Structures are given as C-alpha cells and as structure tokens.
Short mmCIF file of C-alpha atoms and ligand atoms in Angstrom, two decimals:
data_model
loop_
_atom_site.label_atom_id
_atom_site.label_comp_id
_atom_site.label_asym_id
_atom_site.label_seq_id
_atom_site.Cartn_x
_atom_site.Cartn_y
_atom_site.Cartn_z
CA UNK A 1 14.68 -13.96 26.16
CA UNK A 2 17.30 -11.00 26.61
CA UNK A 3 18.71 -11.28 29.85
CA UNK A 4 18.08 -8.37 32.07
CA UNK A 5 22.01 -7.76 32.45
CA UNK A 6 23.63 -4.98 34.33
CA UNK A 7 23.40 -1.56 32.30
CA UNK A 8 26.45 -0.94 30.18
CA UNK A 9 28.61 2.14 31.38
CA UNK A 10 28.77 5.11 28.84
CA UNK A 11 31.67 4.19 26.37
CA UNK A 12 34.78 6.15 26.91
CA UNK A 13 35.42 9.26 24.36
CA UNK A 14 38.37 11.12 24.01
CA UNK A 15 38.32 14.31 25.66
CA UNK A 16 37.62 17.43 23.79
CA UNK A 17 40.71 19.59 22.98
CA UNK A 18 40.62 22.82 24.65
CA UNK A 19 40.17 25.88 22.63
CA UNK A 20 43.97 27.17 22.04
CA UNK A 21 44.87 30.11 24.56
CA UNK A 22 42.29 28.77 26.82
CA UNK A 23 43.87 26.40 29.49
CA UNK A 24 41.82 24.05 31.79
CA UNK A 25 42.74 23.83 35.17
CA UNK A 26 41.07 22.31 38.51
CA UNK A 27 39.40 25.34 39.24
CA UNK A 28 38.07 26.55 35.64
CA UNK A 29 37.41 23.66 33.50
CA UNK A 30 37.04 24.64 29.82
CA UNK A 31 33.81 24.70 27.85
CA UNK A 32 33.79 22.36 25.26
CA UNK A 33 32.00 25.11 22.79
CA UNK A 34 34.81 26.48 21.07
CA UNK A 35 33.05 29.92 20.75
CA UNK A 36 32.37 29.99 24.13
CA UNK A 37 32.10 33.63 25.32
CA UNK A 38 31.49 33.12 28.88
CA UNK A 39 33.51 35.22 31.09
CA UNK A 40 35.41 33.44 34.02
CA UNK A 41 33.21 34.78 36.58
CA UNK A 42 30.34 32.57 35.10
CA UNK A 43 32.61 29.58 35.49
CA UNK A 44 32.77 30.10 39.06
CA UNK A 45 29.15 28.20 39.13
CA UNK A 46 28.81 24.98 40.49
CA UNK A 47 28.39 23.07 37.60
CA UNK A 48 29.96 19.77 36.62
CA UNK A 49 27.32 18.64 33.79
CA UNK A 50 25.94 18.41 31.27
CA UNK A 51 29.03 16.40 29.40
CA UNK A 52 28.57 15.62 25.74
CA UNK A 53 30.84 13.51 23.80
CA UNK A 54 33.43 13.98 26.55
CA UNK A 55 32.98 17.77 26.45
CA UNK A 56 31.72 19.62 29.68
CA UNK A 57 29.36 22.57 28.88
CA UNK A 58 29.26 25.74 30.70
CA UNK A 59 25.88 27.16 29.98
CA UNK A 60 22.51 26.64 27.89
CA UNK A 61 23.92 28.44 25.22
CA UNK A 62 27.11 26.40 24.84
CA UNK A 63 25.17 23.13 24.76
CA UNK A 64 22.91 24.33 22.36
CA UNK A 65 26.11 25.72 20.17
CA UNK A 66 27.88 22.40 20.73
CA UNK A 67 24.91 20.17 19.75
CA UNK A 68 24.33 21.96 16.53
CA UNK A 69 27.89 21.46 15.89
CA UNK A 70 27.53 17.74 16.49
CA UNK A 71 24.56 17.37 14.21
CA UNK A 72 26.07 19.09 11.30
CA UNK A 73 28.85 16.84 11.55
CA UNK A 74 26.82 13.77 11.52
CA UNK A 75 24.97 15.44 8.49
CA UNK A 76 27.69 15.64 6.70
CA UNK A 77 29.30 12.28 7.40
CA UNK A 78 29.48 9.94 4.63
CA UNK A 79 28.62 6.65 5.64
CA UNK A 80 29.52 3.23 3.54
CA UNK A 81 26.52 2.54 1.39
CA UNK A 82 25.59 -0.98 0.77
CA UNK A 83 25.42 -1.20 -2.80
CA UNK A 84 23.47 -4.21 -4.55
CA UNK A 85 24.73 -3.95 -8.14
CA UNK A 86 28.58 -5.47 -7.13
CA UNK A 87 26.54 -8.40 -5.69
CA UNK A 88 26.07 -11.78 -7.50
CA UNK A 89 22.47 -12.42 -7.83
CA UNK A 90 21.02 -14.65 -5.37
CA UNK A 91 19.97 -17.20 -7.83
CA UNK A 92 23.23 -17.47 -9.48
CA UNK A 93 24.56 -18.13 -5.89
CA UNK A 94 22.23 -20.85 -5.23
CA UNK A 95 22.91 -22.14 -8.83
CA UNK A 96 26.58 -22.36 -8.41
CA UNK A 97 26.31 -23.94 -5.03
CA UNK A 98 23.97 -26.77 -6.85
CA UNK A 99 21.29 -25.90 -4.07
CA UNK A 100 18.78 -25.36 -7.11
CA UNK A 101 18.46 -26.56 -10.51
CA UNK A 102 18.41 -24.45 -13.69
CA UNK A 103 14.74 -25.46 -14.07
CA UNK A 104 14.10 -24.19 -10.60
CA UNK A 105 15.83 -20.72 -11.34
CA UNK A 106 14.15 -20.38 -14.59
CA UNK A 107 10.55 -20.99 -12.88
CA UNK A 108 11.55 -18.39 -10.32
CA UNK A 109 12.36 -15.90 -12.65
CA UNK A 110 9.29 -16.50 -14.46
CA UNK A 111 7.15 -16.27 -11.54
CA UNK A 112 8.86 -12.93 -10.76
CA UNK A 113 8.23 -11.57 -14.21
CA UNK A 114 4.59 -12.76 -14.04
CA UNK A 115 4.23 -10.55 -10.80
CA UNK A 116 4.79 -12.83 -7.90
CA UNK A 117 4.76 -10.89 -4.77
CA UNK A 118 7.93 -12.81 -3.47
CA UNK A 119 11.58 -12.22 -3.59
CA UNK A 120 13.47 -14.99 -5.66
CA UNK A 121 14.80 -16.91 -2.69
CA UNK A 122 11.38 -16.68 -0.88
CA UNK A 123 9.45 -18.07 -3.77
CA UNK A 124 12.13 -21.06 -3.83
CA UNK A 125 11.64 -21.66 -0.49
CA UNK A 126 7.83 -21.55 -0.96
CA UNK A 127 7.59 -23.43 -4.07
CA UNK A 128 10.53 -25.74 -4.76
CA UNK A 129 11.75 -27.23 -1.84
CA UNK A 130 14.85 -25.00 -0.97
CA UNK A 131 15.59 -25.18 2.61
CA UNK A 132 15.50 -21.75 4.60
CA UNK A 133 18.88 -22.49 5.75
CA UNK A 134 20.44 -22.79 2.59
CA UNK A 135 18.69 -19.65 1.65
CA UNK A 136 20.66 -18.01 4.33
CA UNK A 137 23.81 -19.44 3.83
CA UNK A 138 23.44 -18.17 0.25
CA UNK A 139 22.54 -15.06 1.07
CA UNK A 140 25.72 -15.03 3.69
CA UNK A 141 27.97 -15.96 0.46
CA UNK A 142 25.95 -13.05 -1.44
CA UNK A 143 27.01 -10.67 1.46
CA UNK A 144 30.28 -11.97 2.40
CA UNK A 145 29.10 -12.06 5.95
CA UNK A 146 28.78 -14.44 8.70
CA UNK A 147 25.62 -16.50 9.40
CA UNK A 148 24.31 -16.58 12.60
CA UNK A 149 22.04 -19.02 14.56
CA UNK A 150 19.82 -18.55 17.85
CA UNK A 151 21.67 -21.29 19.40
CA UNK A 152 25.20 -19.86 19.02
CA UNK A 153 24.67 -16.47 18.83
CA UNK A 154 21.78 -15.54 20.77
CA UNK A 155 20.82 -14.90 24.48
CA UNK A 156 22.75 -12.81 27.27
CA UNK A 157 21.58 -9.31 25.90
CA UNK A 158 21.04 -5.96 27.74
CA UNK A 159 17.84 -4.84 26.43
CA UNK A 160 18.89 -1.46 26.62
CA UNK A 161 21.54 -1.52 24.18
CA UNK A 162 19.56 0.08 21.25
CA UNK A 163 16.19 1.49 21.41
CA UNK A 164 13.13 -0.61 20.37
CA UNK A 165 12.16 1.68 17.69
CA UNK A 166 15.63 1.91 15.97
CA UNK A 167 15.30 -1.85 15.68
CA UNK A 168 11.99 -2.06 14.22
CA UNK A 169 12.55 0.68 11.81
CA UNK A 170 15.87 -0.47 10.05
CA UNK A 171 15.33 -4.29 10.33
CA UNK A 172 17.74 -5.49 12.78
CA UNK A 173 17.72 -7.39 16.18
CA UNK A 174 20.75 -7.04 18.68
CA UNK A 175 21.26 -10.76 19.53
CA UNK A 176 24.08 -11.25 22.04
CA UNK A 177 26.94 -9.33 24.03
CA UNK A 178 29.84 -11.42 24.83
CA UNK A 179 31.73 -11.18 27.70
CA UNK A 180 34.69 -9.63 25.51
CA UNK A 181 32.47 -7.05 24.27
CA UNK A 182 31.31 -8.09 20.91
CA UNK A 183 27.65 -7.15 20.20
CA UNK A 184 25.86 -9.70 17.50
CA UNK A 185 23.43 -7.71 15.22
CA UNK A 186 21.12 -9.75 13.25
CA UNK A 187 19.89 -8.92 10.23
CA UNK A 188 17.18 -10.85 7.66
CA UNK A 189 18.47 -10.48 4.32
CA UNK A 190 21.07 -7.84 3.73
CA UNK A 191 23.52 -6.14 5.76
CA UNK A 192 23.23 -2.67 6.69
CA UNK A 193 26.69 -1.49 7.14
CA UNK A 194 25.84 2.26 7.82
CA UNK A 195 23.98 1.12 10.66
CA UNK A 196 26.36 -1.58 12.05
CA UNK A 197 28.96 1.36 12.27
CA UNK A 198 26.25 3.82 13.80
CA UNK A 199 25.84 1.11 16.74
CA UNK A 200 29.27 0.71 17.17
CA UNK A 201 30.09 4.53 17.39
CA UNK A 202 27.30 4.78 19.80
CA UNK A 203 28.01 1.96 22.52
CA UNK A 204 31.58 1.61 22.10
CA UNK A 205 31.29 -1.95 21.35
CA UNK A 206 32.60 -4.11 18.72
CA UNK A 207 29.57 -4.68 16.51
CA UNK A 208 29.38 -7.81 14.36
CA UNK A 209 26.57 -8.41 11.80
CA UNK A 210 25.40 -11.35 10.51
CA UNK A 211 22.26 -13.07 8.98
CA UNK A 212 19.49 -15.16 10.68
CA UNK A 213 17.13 -17.33 8.61
CA UNK A 214 13.75 -15.84 8.27
CA UNK A 215 12.12 -18.04 11.29
CA UNK A 216 14.84 -17.47 13.60
CA UNK A 217 15.09 -13.62 12.85
CA UNK A 218 11.12 -13.42 13.63
CA UNK A 219 11.96 -15.39 16.72
CA UNK A 220 14.70 -13.05 17.62
CA UNK A 221 12.65 -9.97 17.00
CA UNK A 222 9.88 -11.44 19.46
CA UNK A 223 12.29 -12.13 22.17
CA UNK A 224 13.69 -8.46 21.79
CA UNK A 225 10.42 -6.62 21.98
CA UNK A 226 9.43 -8.54 25.10
CA UNK A 227 12.55 -7.11 26.86
CA UNK A 228 13.01 -4.01 28.92
CA UNK A 229 14.00 -0.95 26.90
CA UNK A 230 16.11 2.03 27.34
CA UNK A 231 13.46 5.01 27.73
CA UNK A 232 13.35 6.76 24.34
CA UNK A 233 11.27 9.38 22.84
CA UNK A 234 10.77 10.69 19.13
CA UNK A 235 11.20 14.27 18.19
CA UNK A 236 10.54 15.65 14.81
CA UNK A 237 11.73 19.02 14.12
CA UNK A 238 11.43 21.23 11.23
CA UNK A 239 15.30 22.10 10.64
CA UNK A 240 18.63 20.88 12.10
CA UNK A 241 18.87 24.47 14.03
CA UNK A 242 15.32 23.36 15.75
CA UNK A 243 16.44 19.63 16.43
CA UNK A 244 19.76 21.02 18.15
CA UNK A 245 17.61 23.38 20.31
CA UNK A 246 15.15 20.34 21.08
CA UNK A 247 18.33 18.19 21.94
CA UNK A 248 20.01 20.72 24.01
CA UNK A 249 16.87 21.66 25.99
CA UNK A 250 16.59 17.95 26.76
CA UNK A 251 20.43 17.56 27.73
CA UNK A 252 19.82 21.13 30.06
CA UNK A 253 16.85 19.49 31.66
CA UNK A 254 18.54 16.16 32.51
CA UNK A 255 22.25 16.73 32.73
CA UNK A 256 23.70 13.70 31.72
CA UNK A 257 27.42 12.91 33.06
CA UNK A 258 27.52 11.86 29.24
CA UNK A 259 25.81 12.12 25.96
CA UNK A 260 26.45 11.10 22.34
CA UNK A 261 24.78 11.86 18.98
CA UNK A 262 25.27 9.44 15.87
CA UNK A 263 22.98 9.44 12.86
CA UNK A 264 21.34 6.48 11.58
CA UNK A 265 20.46 7.13 7.98
CA UNK A 266 17.57 9.58 8.40
CA UNK A 267 17.42 9.62 12.14
CA UNK A 268 19.88 11.01 14.76
CA UNK A 269 19.99 9.36 17.83
CA UNK A 270 20.81 11.04 21.33
CA UNK A 271 21.88 8.91 23.89
CA UNK A 272 22.48 10.44 27.60
CA UNK A 273 23.89 8.27 30.25
CA UNK A 274 23.09 9.47 34.02
CA UNK A 275 25.70 7.58 35.90
CA UNK A 276 29.43 7.23 36.23
CA UNK A 277 31.79 4.21 36.27
CA UNK A 278 30.74 0.70 37.10
CA UNK A 279 27.24 -0.16 36.06
CA UNK A 280 25.13 -1.08 39.37
CA UNK A 281 23.04 -4.56 39.35
CA UNK A 282 19.61 -3.49 40.43
CA UNK A 283 17.88 -1.64 37.52
CA UNK A 284 16.14 0.52 40.32
CA UNK A 285 19.49 2.35 41.07
CA UNK A 286 20.71 2.41 37.69
CA UNK A 287 17.80 3.05 35.11
CA UNK A 288 20.03 2.91 32.20
CA UNK A 289 20.65 5.26 29.12
CA UNK A 290 18.03 7.49 27.98
CA UNK A 291 17.35 7.78 24.25
CA UNK A 292 15.81 10.42 22.15
CA UNK A 293 15.40 9.86 18.25
CA UNK A 294 14.89 12.99 16.18
CA UNK A 295 14.21 13.45 12.60
CA UNK A 296 14.45 16.56 10.64
CA UNK A 297 11.61 17.15 7.94
CA UNK A 298 13.06 16.97 4.37
CA UNK A 299 16.31 15.38 5.24
CA UNK A 300 17.05 11.93 4.19
ZN1 LIG B 1 30.74 27.87 27.27
#
C-alpha cells in the first residue's frame, strides 16, 4: 500500500541565464523568454509567477514562446534506446545458469515456432517448472539490472510521485522513495532506460530501475493504483505549436511557482507545483503537483 507521504517540493532547477544586456535587479526581474519584447513599463506589474524551469515569465505571450521552446527541446532530445539485439537471448541465459535443460529449451523454442502465444520464459514457467524467481533473476542478468523484491524495495511511496496514466501506459510501477532520495522504479520484463531518465529529470530524484517477478509486479501495480494520485489530465494536440498553446494557457491560468516539461517517448509530461519550500504534512493544505500529459498527432 503506498504510504500517503507529504508531498515533495519542486526539484531544484538551475536559474535561467538572463539574456545578455538585460540585467536582473530586485525591482526588475528578467523574463525567461529570450525574445521577450516587453518594455520596462510592463514589468511594473505585480507578477511574480508563473515560473517555468526556474525562469520567470512576464506575460502570456512569453509563457507561450518559452513553453514552445521547451517542447522543441524535448522533441529533438535523443534518449538512450534500449536495444534488444545486443542482449543474450533469455533461453541461453537460463541454460548457461543451469536453470533449464537443453531439452526444455528445444521444447520451448518449438512451442514458440508452432505459435504459442507466450514469451519463452513464461512458457517455461507454465510448462516446465521453471520458477518465477529464477526467470526474473535471468532477466536481471540479461538486462544487467537489479532484481527487486516487494519486501526489500516496497512501501513508503508518495502516490503523487508519477501520474497513474504514465505508469499504466509504459508498464512500470514506482515502488519506494528512500530517505536518501532514491526512487525505485519496477518493470516486469525489461528496463526502459529513457523512461527512467525522464522520471529522474522531472522529479530531481535518483531513480534506480529494476525488475520484479510477474506476480510481485502485479501486486505492486494493484497497490499503486489504490493510492492517491496527482491530479492529471490528457491533452491531444494537432501540432507542437498547438500543444505549446494549450500548456501555456494552463500555466497562465494556474500560475505555478514552478513547472517543468519532459518527454516520455511520444508523450509530453508537464508538471506544475503550486507551493514553494517545505512540504506541508496535510494534503488539504498542499494538494501536491499537478500533471498534464500531452500528445501530438503524428509524433512518435
Ligand atoms: Zn517576457
């Protein structure tokens, strides 16, 4: 069961470099939009928010331009791709470890060829007495990643850490946040490194990814979906420009003290924080971050 922990404060972000020639002062903060054309007079307005990735924005037009720049940055970002072809086949890992026999492997491959609707490891668990724990261990060797257990890595998780829709879409479960700021993310049969990186960038936490056995993964998923979630909504847009417009409109409406955008594969995750500093212990005082998940037609 996820623990209803206090909310996390927004992660620290480096302050935006002021545009050369425009110096910040106490009276005149510098807009984070490098092409800001607001005159000094407009900056007299009593506006201290919104702040997006550490940069203050002086007007809705600047928010719109800044957000579009962030989306384009994310769009062109090349994330590490998890490649399958360098990995030792799972059957070979199991065989090398002596956890299955040559005969078992032959039978499993034969079953796959004749259209068994199961992955090789699954078939061996279902039909040849391979234990689920051994299979997960073998997957851990195949992916060179840790194998988690609910007993050691579960519990103690703010349910607002990642929106549920992302966990469900990409097949992972956040397990636990340690006192030292390590977030354990569990996958069922392969590690998604680009996703790990995206969660790390958004939360500012060190994320450690590992595998859980199928039955533990299902249990963890169930526990996670029973938790309380960050508010999230989905937006579909026809283009990056339109998504920037929708995100910026929301930022202007909600005036967050901090916001950030990261891409997870074909989705853009915008998170808004509404409160600075130390997290409050009661959820009524601190509703936690707010998430918007955006997709762009034709972008994959
Ligand atoms: Zn501006």
